[in-house]
Amino acid sequence: MAKDFKHFSAELMRNSRQVAKYIAQDLPRHVAKIAVDHFKVNFNRQGFVNGGLQKWQEVKRRQAPKAKGVAGRRKILHGETQELRNSLQGTPGNKMVTISSDKVYAGVHNEGLQAGSKKSRFTMPKRQFMGQSRELDNEILKRLNSDITRIINK
């Protein structure tokens, strides 16, 4: 009986060290990738997913009667090069992750802020593509569960 308890205790200590290492080192990398991929999909869906899809406001270039060619069919916020979508990056840290974009206009689109020069100021409609999301949280929890189960069952 004492031998079984010692074996169980040693196994428990080994598992707890491996789980702690996973949470500190591996999980942030996985979360960064999951989050960036999730936010990039928002561009394809043309809306933000949080408790369901919240569609973005339509753009004027597609509503105008003269909207012809590629510009008239292009998805909202895709642009010609998809620079904004492709600028999303995840930076893993110690037990944390930062998701960001190096594009100065990212916040203007995501938050719906003022833009333009002093003479031609306008408020950009909010077209959120990054932020807190229940679906993203669920994806992360699913990955966390799967990975910790794998570590414990080794």
Tab-separated table of N, CA and C in Angstrom:
chain	number	residue	atom	x	y	z
A	1	MET	N	0.820	-1.199	0.000
A	1	MET	CA	0.000	0.000	0.000
A	1	MET	C	0.862	1.261	0.000
A	2	ALA	N	1.903	1.282	0.858
A	2	ALA	CA	2.788	2.445	0.945
A	2	ALA	C	3.528	2.648	-0.370
A	3	LYS	N	3.882	1.532	-1.021
A	3	LYS	CA	4.574	1.611	-2.301
A	3	LYS	C	3.672	2.236	-3.366
A	4	ASP	N	2.399	1.842	-3.377
A	4	ASP	CA	1.446	2.411	-4.325
A	4	ASP	C	1.286	3.909	-4.115
A	5	PHE	N	1.225	4.317	-2.849
A	5	PHE	CA	1.072	5.740	-2.542
A	5	PHE	C	2.307	6.519	-2.988
A	6	LYS	N	3.497	5.962	-2.760
A	6	LYS	CA	4.734	6.629	-3.190
A	6	LYS	C	4.758	6.774	-4.709
A	7	HIS	N	4.360	5.721	-5.397
A	7	HIS	CA	4.322	5.760	-6.867
A	7	HIS	C	3.321	6.816	-7.341
A	8	PHE	N	2.132	6.813	-6.723
A	8	PHE	CA	1.100	7.791	-7.076
A	8	PHE	C	1.591	9.210	-6.800
A	9	SER	N	2.229	9.409	-5.652
A	9	SER	CA	2.735	10.732	-5.269
A	9	SER	C	3.810	11.211	-6.251
A	10	ALA	N	4.713	10.321	-6.627
A	10	ALA	CA	5.774	10.677	-7.577
A	10	ALA	C	5.179	11.016	-8.943
A	11	GLU	N	4.192	10.230	-9.369
A	11	GLU	CA	3.528	10.475	-10.656
A	11	GLU	C	2.802	11.819	-10.646
A	12	LEU	N	2.140	12.108	-9.539
A	12	LEU	CA	1.422	13.374	-9.389
A	12	LEU	C	2.387	14.560	-9.446
A	13	MET	N	3.518	14.451	-8.794
A	13	MET	CA	4.525	15.528	-8.821
A	13	MET	C	5.072	15.722	-10.239
A	14	ARG	N	5.348	14.621	-10.922
A	14	ARG	CA	5.862	14.707	-12.295
A	14	ARG	C	4.832	15.384	-13.195
A	15	ASN	N	3.581	14.965	-13.084
A	15	ASN	CA	2.525	15.565	-13.900
A	15	ASN	C	2.353	17.045	-13.600
A	16	SER	N	2.400	17.413	-12.330
A	16	SER	CA	2.203	18.829	-11.985
A	16	SER	C	3.343	19.687	-12.527
A	17	ARG	N	4.573	19.171	-12.509
A	17	ARG	CA	5.709	19.918	-13.086
A	17	ARG	C	5.537	20.070	-14.599
A	18	GLN	N	5.108	19.000	-15.259
A	18	GLN	CA	4.925	19.053	-16.714
A	18	GLN	C	3.782	19.989	-17.097
A	19	VAL	N	2.699	19.980	-16.334
A	19	VAL	CA	1.573	20.874	-16.613
A	19	VAL	C	1.996	22.321	-16.383
A	20	ALA	N	2.736	22.585	-15.304
A	20	ALA	CA	3.206	23.951	-15.025
A	20	ALA	C	4.123	24.444	-16.146
A	21	LYS	N	5.013	23.577	-16.621
A	21	LYS	CA	5.908	23.942	-17.726
A	21	LYS	C	5.098	24.219	-18.994
A	22	TYR	N	4.103	23.379	-19.264
A	22	TYR	CA	3.246	23.558	-20.433
A	22	TYR	C	2.527	24.905	-20.375
A	23	ILE	N	1.956	25.231	-19.218
A	23	ILE	CA	1.206	26.483	-19.070
A	23	ILE	C	2.123	27.692	-19.240
A	24	ALA	N	3.339	27.608	-18.733
A	24	ALA	CA	4.261	28.746	-18.814
A	24	ALA	C	4.897	28.897	-20.193
A	25	GLN	N	5.202	27.783	-20.867
A	25	GLN	CA	5.986	27.869	-22.100
A	25	GLN	C	5.196	27.558	-23.374
A	26	ASP	N	4.506	26.444	-23.392
A	26	ASP	CA	3.857	25.993	-24.627
A	26	ASP	C	2.495	26.628	-24.860
A	27	LEU	N	1.682	26.717	-23.812
A	27	LEU	CA	0.325	27.230	-23.963
A	27	LEU	C	0.287	28.626	-24.585
A	28	PRO	N	1.140	29.577	-24.152
A	28	PRO	CA	1.084	30.902	-24.790
A	28	PRO	C	1.309	30.860	-26.308
A	29	ARG	N	2.200	29.992	-26.782
A	29	ARG	CA	2.425	29.867	-28.234
A	29	ARG	C	1.176	29.330	-28.928
A	30	HIS	N	0.555	28.316	-28.324
A	30	HIS	CA	-0.660	27.741	-28.906
A	30	HIS	C	-1.794	28.764	-28.919
A	31	VAL	N	-1.954	29.487	-27.807
A	31	VAL	CA	-3.026	30.487	-27.709
A	31	VAL	C	-2.808	31.592	-28.736
A	32	ALA	N	-1.561	32.038	-28.914
A	32	ALA	CA	-1.263	33.086	-29.898
A	32	ALA	C	-1.696	32.641	-31.294
A	33	LYS	N	-1.362	31.426	-31.664
A	33	LYS	CA	-1.739	30.920	-32.999
A	33	LYS	C	-3.255	30.787	-33.129
A	34	ILE	N	-3.900	30.217	-32.121
A	34	ILE	CA	-5.359	30.038	-32.158
A	34	ILE	C	-6.043	31.391	-32.295
A	35	ALA	N	-5.600	32.383	-31.509
A	35	ALA	CA	-6.235	33.706	-31.521
A	35	ALA	C	-6.035	34.408	-32.863
A	36	VAL	N	-4.819	34.410	-33.380
A	36	VAL	CA	-4.556	35.065	-34.668
A	36	VAL	C	-5.390	34.404	-35.765
A	37	ASP	N	-5.417	33.082	-35.786
A	37	ASP	CA	-6.226	32.372	-36.791
A	37	ASP	C	-7.705	32.724	-36.647
A	38	HIS	N	-8.195	32.775	-35.407
A	38	HIS	CA	-9.601	33.106	-35.145
A	38	HIS	C	-9.927	34.513	-35.655
A	39	PHE	N	-9.048	35.473	-35.363
A	39	PHE	CA	-9.302	36.857	-35.776
A	39	PHE	C	-9.194	37.015	-37.294
A	40	LYS	N	-8.309	36.254	-37.934
A	40	LYS	CA	-8.205	36.318	-39.395
A	40	LYS	C	-9.472	35.785	-40.061
A	41	VAL	N	-10.084	34.787	-39.463
A	41	VAL	CA	-11.330	34.237	-40.004
A	41	VAL	C	-12.430	35.298	-39.971
A	42	ASN	N	-12.378	36.221	-38.991
A	42	ASN	CA	-13.372	37.300	-38.926
A	42	ASN	C	-13.378	38.128	-40.210
A	43	PHE	N	-12.223	38.308	-40.831
A	43	PHE	CA	-12.152	39.057	-42.093
A	43	PHE	C	-12.918	38.315	-43.188
A	44	ASN	N	-12.777	37.001	-43.222
A	44	ASN	CA	-13.490	36.209	-44.235
A	44	ASN	C	-14.992	36.211	-43.988
A	45	ARG	N	-15.381	36.221	-42.719
A	45	ARG	CA	-16.811	36.223	-42.369
A	45	ARG	C	-17.423	37.621	-42.446
A	46	GLN	N	-16.571	38.629	-42.554
A	46	GLN	CA	-16.992	40.034	-42.618
A	46	GLN	C	-17.800	40.424	-41.382
A	47	GLY	N	-17.276	40.040	-40.235
A	47	GLY	CA	-17.914	40.370	-38.967
A	47	GLY	C	-17.107	39.803	-37.819
A	48	PHE	N	-17.543	40.110	-36.602
A	48	PHE	CA	-16.854	39.663	-35.395
A	48	PHE	C	-17.670	38.566	-34.734
A	49	VAL	N	-17.009	37.482	-34.367
A	49	VAL	CA	-17.695	36.349	-33.755
A	49	VAL	C	-17.539	36.426	-32.239
A	50	ASN	N	-18.645	36.685	-31.559
A	50	ASN	CA	-18.705	36.669	-30.096
A	50	ASN	C	-20.154	36.397	-29.714
A	51	GLY	N	-20.453	35.158	-29.398
A	51	GLY	CA	-21.843	34.788	-29.149
A	51	GLY	C	-22.642	34.821	-30.437
A	52	GLY	N	-22.001	34.466	-31.533
A	52	GLY	CA	-22.607	34.539	-32.865
A	52	GLY	C	-21.908	35.602	-33.696
A	53	LEU	N	-22.203	35.627	-34.963
A	53	LEU	CA	-21.570	36.570	-35.894
A	53	LEU	C	-22.252	37.931	-35.832
A	54	GLN	N	-21.453	38.966	-35.578
A	54	GLN	CA	-21.937	40.350	-35.606
A	54	GLN	C	-21.387	40.975	-36.887
A	55	LYS	N	-22.219	41.000	-37.921
A	55	LYS	CA	-21.795	41.467	-39.250
A	55	LYS	C	-21.350	42.926	-39.199
A	56	TRP	N	-20.366	43.253	-40.049
A	56	TRP	CA	-19.903	44.630	-40.170
A	56	TRP	C	-20.868	45.435	-41.030
A	57	GLN	N	-20.847	46.739	-40.786
A	57	GLN	CA	-21.630	47.657	-41.614
A	57	GLN	C	-21.096	47.594	-43.044
A	58	GLU	N	-21.991	47.636	-44.001
A	58	GLU	CA	-21.619	47.584	-45.417
A	58	GLU	C	-20.757	48.802	-45.771
A	59	VAL	N	-19.872	48.638	-46.749
A	59	VAL	CA	-19.018	49.736	-47.211
A	59	VAL	C	-19.673	50.435	-48.396
A	60	LYS	N	-19.432	51.736	-48.506
A	60	LYS	CA	-20.067	52.543	-49.558
A	60	LYS	C	-19.647	52.109	-50.955
A	61	ARG	N	-18.398	51.661	-51.106
A	61	ARG	CA	-17.915	51.301	-52.446
A	61	ARG	C	-18.711	50.156	-53.051
A	62	ARG	N	-19.332	49.332	-52.232
A	62	ARG	CA	-20.140	48.221	-52.756
A	62	ARG	C	-21.606	48.595	-52.909
A	63	GLN	N	-22.012	49.719	-52.292
A	63	GLN	CA	-23.406	50.147	-52.377
A	63	GLN	C	-23.651	51.067	-53.563
A	64	ALA	N	-22.608	51.737	-54.002
A	64	ALA	CA	-22.749	52.705	-55.090
A	64	ALA	C	-23.160	51.997	-56.379
A	65	PRO	N	-24.020	52.653	-57.176
A	65	PRO	CA	-24.445	52.034	-58.436
A	65	PRO	C	-23.287	51.829	-59.407
A	66	LYS	N	-22.243	52.635	-59.270
A	66	LYS	CA	-21.107	52.520	-60.189
A	66	LYS	C	-20.065	51.504	-59.694
A	67	ALA	N	-20.355	50.794	-58.619
A	67	ALA	CA	-19.405	49.826	-58.061
A	67	ALA	C	-19.267	48.642	-59.000
A	68	LYS	N	-18.240	48.688	-59.806
A	68	LYS	CA	-18.001	47.629	-60.775
A	68	LYS	C	-16.624	47.037	-60.536
A	69	GLY	N	-16.406	45.927	-61.131
A	69	GLY	CA	-15.100	45.304	-61.062
A	69	GLY	C	-14.817	44.709	-59.690
A	70	VAL	N	-13.537	44.534	-59.440
A	70	VAL	CA	-13.092	43.884	-58.215
A	70	VAL	C	-13.483	44.683	-56.977
A	71	ALA	N	-13.331	45.993	-57.001
A	71	ALA	CA	-13.638	46.821	-55.829
A	71	ALA	C	-15.092	46.669	-55.399
A	72	GLY	N	-15.971	46.480	-56.339
A	72	GLY	CA	-17.384	46.315	-56.019
A	72	GLY	C	-17.720	44.963	-55.413
A	73	ARG	N	-16.830	43.996	-55.599
A	73	ARG	CA	-17.077	42.647	-55.081
A	73	ARG	C	-16.191	42.291	-53.895
A	74	ARG	N	-15.127	43.048	-53.693
A	74	ARG	CA	-14.151	42.720	-52.658
A	74	ARG	C	-14.784	42.748	-51.269
A	75	LYS	N	-14.336	41.854	-50.408
A	75	LYS	CA	-14.856	41.777	-49.046
A	75	LYS	C	-14.479	43.024	-48.255
A	76	ILE	N	-15.285	43.319	-47.243
A	76	ILE	CA	-15.046	44.469	-46.367
A	76	ILE	C	-13.704	44.273	-45.660
A	77	LEU	N	-12.903	45.324	-45.584
A	77	LEU	CA	-11.589	45.376	-44.924
A	77	LEU	C	-10.523	44.492	-45.562
A	78	HIS	N	-10.802	43.879	-46.689
A	78	HIS	CA	-9.785	43.057	-47.336
A	78	HIS	C	-8.795	43.900	-48.122
A	79	GLY	N	-9.244	44.986	-48.719
A	79	GLY	CA	-8.346	45.782	-49.545
A	79	GLY	C	-7.801	44.949	-50.690
A	80	GLU	N	-6.882	45.518	-51.421
A	80	GLU	CA	-6.293	44.783	-52.549
A	80	GLU	C	-5.279	43.755	-52.077
A	81	THR	N	-4.634	44.036	-50.949
A	81	THR	CA	-3.529	43.187	-50.504
A	81	THR	C	-3.787	42.443	-49.199
A	82	GLN	N	-4.898	42.687	-48.555
A	82	GLN	CA	-5.224	42.090	-47.253
A	82	GLN	C	-4.165	42.408	-46.197
A	83	GLU	N	-3.579	43.606	-46.315
A	83	GLU	CA	-2.514	44.002	-45.392
A	83	GLU	C	-2.946	43.976	-43.933
A	84	LEU	N	-4.130	44.519	-43.647
A	84	LEU	CA	-4.590	44.573	-42.257
A	84	LEU	C	-4.746	43.165	-41.692
A	85	ARG	N	-5.399	42.304	-42.421
A	85	ARG	CA	-5.595	40.912	-41.987
A	85	ARG	C	-4.254	40.224	-41.763
A	86	ASN	N	-3.344	40.403	-42.699
A	86	ASN	CA	-2.045	39.737	-42.619
A	86	ASN	C	-1.104	40.360	-41.594
A	87	SER	N	-1.449	41.539	-41.075
A	87	SER	CA	-0.581	42.196	-40.097
A	87	SER	C	-0.810	41.686	-38.677
A	88	LEU	N	-1.848	40.893	-38.472
A	88	LEU	CA	-2.129	40.385	-37.125
A	88	LEU	C	-1.022	39.434	-36.700
A	89	GLN	N	-0.546	39.635	-35.475
A	89	GLN	CA	0.511	38.768	-34.966
A	89	GLN	C	0.301	38.504	-33.482
A	90	GLY	N	0.664	37.315	-33.071
A	90	GLY	CA	0.576	36.934	-31.665
A	90	GLY	C	1.965	36.872	-31.072
A	91	THR	N	2.120	37.487	-29.909
A	91	THR	CA	3.406	37.470	-29.224
A	91	THR	C	3.234	36.749	-27.891
A	92	PRO	N	3.757	35.524	-27.780
A	92	PRO	CA	3.632	34.803	-26.520
A	92	PRO	C	4.607	35.346	-25.488
A	93	GLY	N	4.149	35.415	-24.258
A	93	GLY	CA	4.998	35.818	-23.144
A	93	GLY	C	4.927	34.745	-22.081
A	94	ASN	N	5.399	35.059	-20.889
A	94	ASN	CA	5.333	34.119	-19.785
A	94	ASN	C	3.909	34.104	-19.234
A	95	LYS	N	3.181	33.047	-19.519
A	95	LYS	CA	1.789	32.867	-19.082
A	95	LYS	C	0.850	33.935	-19.632
A	96	MET	N	1.197	34.533	-20.771
A	96	MET	CA	0.334	35.543	-21.389
A	96	MET	C	0.579	35.611	-22.891
A	97	VAL	N	-0.339	36.272	-23.588
A	97	VAL	CA	-0.238	36.430	-25.040
A	97	VAL	C	-0.711	37.828	-25.399
A	98	THR	N	-0.021	38.478	-26.339
A	98	THR	CA	-0.451	39.769	-26.861
A	98	THR	C	-0.720	39.602	-28.352
A	99	ILE	N	-1.916	40.009	-28.773
A	99	ILE	CA	-2.271	39.979	-30.191
A	99	ILE	C	-2.296	41.424	-30.661
A	100	SER	N	-1.596	41.721	-31.757
A	100	SER	CA	-1.494	43.111	-32.202
A	100	SER	C	-1.375	43.194	-33.719
A	101	SER	N	-1.407	44.442	-34.185
A	101	SER	CA	-1.181	44.753	-35.592
A	101	SER	C	-0.259	45.959	-35.631
A	102	ASP	N	0.655	45.987	-36.578
A	102	ASP	CA	1.541	47.143	-36.701
A	102	ASP	C	0.946	48.230	-37.598
A	103	LYS	N	-0.256	48.013	-38.085
A	103	LYS	CA	-0.917	49.016	-38.936
A	103	LYS	C	-1.583	50.068	-38.056
A	104	VAL	N	-1.264	51.347	-38.307
A	104	VAL	CA	-1.800	52.430	-37.475
A	104	VAL	C	-3.312	52.542	-37.597
A	105	TYR	N	-3.861	52.098	-38.703
A	105	TYR	CA	-5.301	52.209	-38.914
A	105	TYR	C	-6.081	51.024	-38.344
A	106	ALA	N	-5.404	50.045	-37.777
A	106	ALA	CA	-6.091	48.867	-37.229
A	106	ALA	C	-7.065	49.264	-36.127
A	107	GLY	N	-6.629	50.107	-35.216
A	107	GLY	CA	-7.489	50.543	-34.120
A	107	GLY	C	-8.668	51.357	-34.600
A	108	VAL	N	-8.457	52.154	-35.648
A	108	VAL	CA	-9.538	52.976	-36.206
A	108	VAL	C	-10.668	52.067	-36.690
A	109	HIS	N	-10.333	51.007	-37.400
A	109	HIS	CA	-11.348	50.073	-37.897
A	109	HIS	C	-11.944	49.243	-36.755
A	110	ASN	N	-11.081	48.722	-35.891
A	110	ASN	CA	-11.540	47.819	-34.834
A	110	ASN	C	-12.431	48.522	-33.808
A	111	GLU	N	-12.115	49.782	-33.498
A	111	GLU	CA	-12.851	50.514	-32.459
A	111	GLU	C	-13.876	51.495	-33.018
A	112	GLY	N	-13.749	51.852	-34.293
A	112	GLY	CA	-14.655	52.849	-34.871
A	112	GLY	C	-14.289	54.245	-34.406
A	113	LEU	N	-13.069	54.662	-34.674
A	113	LEU	CA	-12.545	55.951	-34.207
A	113	LEU	C	-12.575	56.999	-35.312
A	114	GLN	N	-12.182	58.225	-34.945
A	114	GLN	CA	-12.086	59.298	-35.938
A	114	GLN	C	-10.824	59.115	-36.764
A	115	ALA	N	-10.914	59.509	-38.014
A	115	ALA	CA	-9.784	59.400	-38.930
A	115	ALA	C	-9.818	60.573	-39.890
A	116	GLY	N	-8.804	60.666	-40.725
A	116	GLY	CA	-8.740	61.732	-41.724
A	116	GLY	C	-7.939	62.919	-41.228
A	117	SER	N	-7.800	63.917	-42.107
A	117	SER	CA	-7.052	65.129	-41.772
A	117	SER	C	-7.958	66.091	-41.010
A	118	LYS	N	-7.405	67.221	-40.586
A	118	LYS	CA	-8.194	68.216	-39.847
A	118	LYS	C	-9.371	68.713	-40.677
A	119	LYS	N	-9.164	68.843	-41.971
A	119	LYS	CA	-10.216	69.359	-42.852
A	119	LYS	C	-11.274	68.304	-43.183
A	120	SER	N	-10.858	67.066	-43.236
A	120	SER	CA	-11.815	66.029	-43.660
A	120	SER	C	-11.948	64.917	-42.611
A	121	ARG	N	-12.216	65.302	-41.380
A	121	ARG	CA	-12.404	64.335	-40.298
A	121	ARG	C	-13.697	63.549	-40.496
A	122	PHE	N	-13.641	62.274	-40.196
A	122	PHE	CA	-14.843	61.440	-40.224
A	122	PHE	C	-14.677	60.344	-39.180
A	123	THR	N	-15.774	59.752	-38.792
A	123	THR	CA	-15.727	58.635	-37.854
A	123	THR	C	-15.921	57.343	-38.636
A	124	MET	N	-14.920	56.492	-38.552
A	124	MET	CA	-14.972	55.196	-39.233
A	124	MET	C	-15.982	54.318	-38.494
A	125	PRO	N	-16.868	53.655	-39.206
A	125	PRO	CA	-17.777	52.727	-38.523
A	125	PRO	C	-16.969	51.609	-37.852
A	126	LYS	N	-17.406	51.199	-36.684
A	126	LYS	CA	-16.709	50.131	-35.971
A	126	LYS	C	-16.894	48.822	-36.730
A	127	ARG	N	-15.773	48.240	-37.110
A	127	ARG	CA	-15.772	46.923	-37.749
A	127	ARG	C	-14.775	46.061	-36.983
A	128	GLN	N	-15.231	45.602	-35.823
A	128	GLN	CA	-14.352	44.879	-34.909
A	128	GLN	C	-13.936	43.541	-35.496
A	129	PHE	N	-12.634	43.283	-35.423
A	129	PHE	CA	-12.113	41.997	-35.870
A	129	PHE	C	-11.303	41.319	-34.775
A	130	MET	N	-10.922	42.079	-33.732
A	130	MET	CA	-10.171	41.545	-32.596
A	130	MET	C	-10.881	41.939	-31.310
A	131	GLY	N	-10.784	41.085	-30.303
A	131	GLY	CA	-11.359	41.392	-29.005
A	131	GLY	C	-11.785	40.130	-28.285
A	132	GLN	N	-12.369	40.325	-27.115
A	132	GLN	CA	-12.853	39.205	-26.311
A	132	GLN	C	-13.950	38.456	-27.063
A	133	SER	N	-13.851	37.139	-27.099
A	133	SER	CA	-14.805	36.326	-27.858
A	133	SER	C	-15.065	35.012	-27.125
A	134	ARG	N	-16.326	34.700	-26.907
A	134	ARG	CA	-16.685	33.431	-26.248
A	134	ARG	C	-16.221	32.240	-27.077
A	135	GLU	N	-16.387	32.338	-28.383
A	135	GLU	CA	-15.978	31.228	-29.250
A	135	GLU	C	-14.464	31.009	-29.188
A	136	LEU	N	-13.706	32.098	-29.139
A	136	LEU	CA	-12.252	31.979	-29.014
A	136	LEU	C	-11.892	31.353	-27.670
A	137	ASP	N	-12.529	31.816	-26.600
A	137	ASP	CA	-12.281	31.231	-25.276
A	137	ASP	C	-12.549	29.730	-25.293
A	138	ASN	N	-13.632	29.319	-25.947
A	138	ASN	CA	-13.965	27.891	-26.027
A	138	ASN	C	-12.919	27.110	-26.812
A	139	GLU	N	-12.417	27.691	-27.913
A	139	GLU	CA	-11.356	27.034	-28.695
A	139	GLU	C	-10.114	26.823	-27.841
A	140	ILE	N	-9.755	27.860	-27.078
A	140	ILE	CA	-8.560	27.788	-26.229
A	140	ILE	C	-8.757	26.740	-25.132
A	141	LEU	N	-9.918	26.732	-24.488
A	141	LEU	CA	-10.191	25.754	-23.432
A	141	LEU	C	-10.173	24.325	-23.968
A	142	LYS	N	-10.684	24.139	-25.180
A	142	LYS	CA	-10.664	22.819	-25.805
A	142	LYS	C	-9.218	22.351	-26.003
A	143	ARG	N	-8.369	23.252	-26.492
A	143	ARG	CA	-6.955	22.915	-26.700
A	143	ARG	C	-6.267	22.632	-25.367
A	144	LEU	N	-6.551	23.467	-24.359
A	144	LEU	CA	-5.959	23.295	-23.034
A	144	LEU	C	-6.349	21.933	-22.456
A	145	ASN	N	-7.625	21.600	-22.519
A	145	ASN	CA	-8.107	20.300	-22.026
A	145	ASN	C	-7.408	19.148	-22.724
A	146	SER	N	-7.342	19.232	-24.039
A	146	SER	CA	-6.730	18.179	-24.839
A	146	SER	C	-5.258	17.996	-24.474
A	147	ASP	N	-4.529	19.099	-24.380
A	147	ASP	CA	-3.094	19.023	-24.098
A	147	ASP	C	-2.810	18.533	-22.682
A	148	ILE	N	-3.577	19.002	-21.706
A	148	ILE	CA	-3.344	18.566	-20.323
A	148	ILE	C	-3.713	17.092	-20.170
A	149	THR	N	-4.774	16.664	-20.818
A	149	THR	CA	-5.139	15.241	-20.789
A	149	THR	C	-4.019	14.399	-21.384
A	150	ARG	N	-3.442	14.877	-22.488
A	150	ARG	CA	-2.326	14.157	-23.124
A	150	ARG	C	-1.129	14.071	-22.181
A	151	ILE	N	-0.808	15.162	-21.482
A	151	ILE	CA	0.331	15.183	-20.553
A	151	ILE	C	0.102	14.195	-19.412
A	152	ILE	N	-1.093	14.203	-18.850
A	152	ILE	CA	-1.396	13.347	-17.699
A	152	ILE	C	-1.432	11.871	-18.092
A	153	ASN	N	-1.877	11.580	-19.307
A	153	ASN	CA	-2.001	10.182	-19.738
A	153	ASN	C	-0.721	9.599	-20.317
A	154	LYS	N	0.364	10.348	-20.323
A	154	LYS	CA	1.639	9.835	-20.853
A	154	LYS	C	2.119	8.657	-20.038
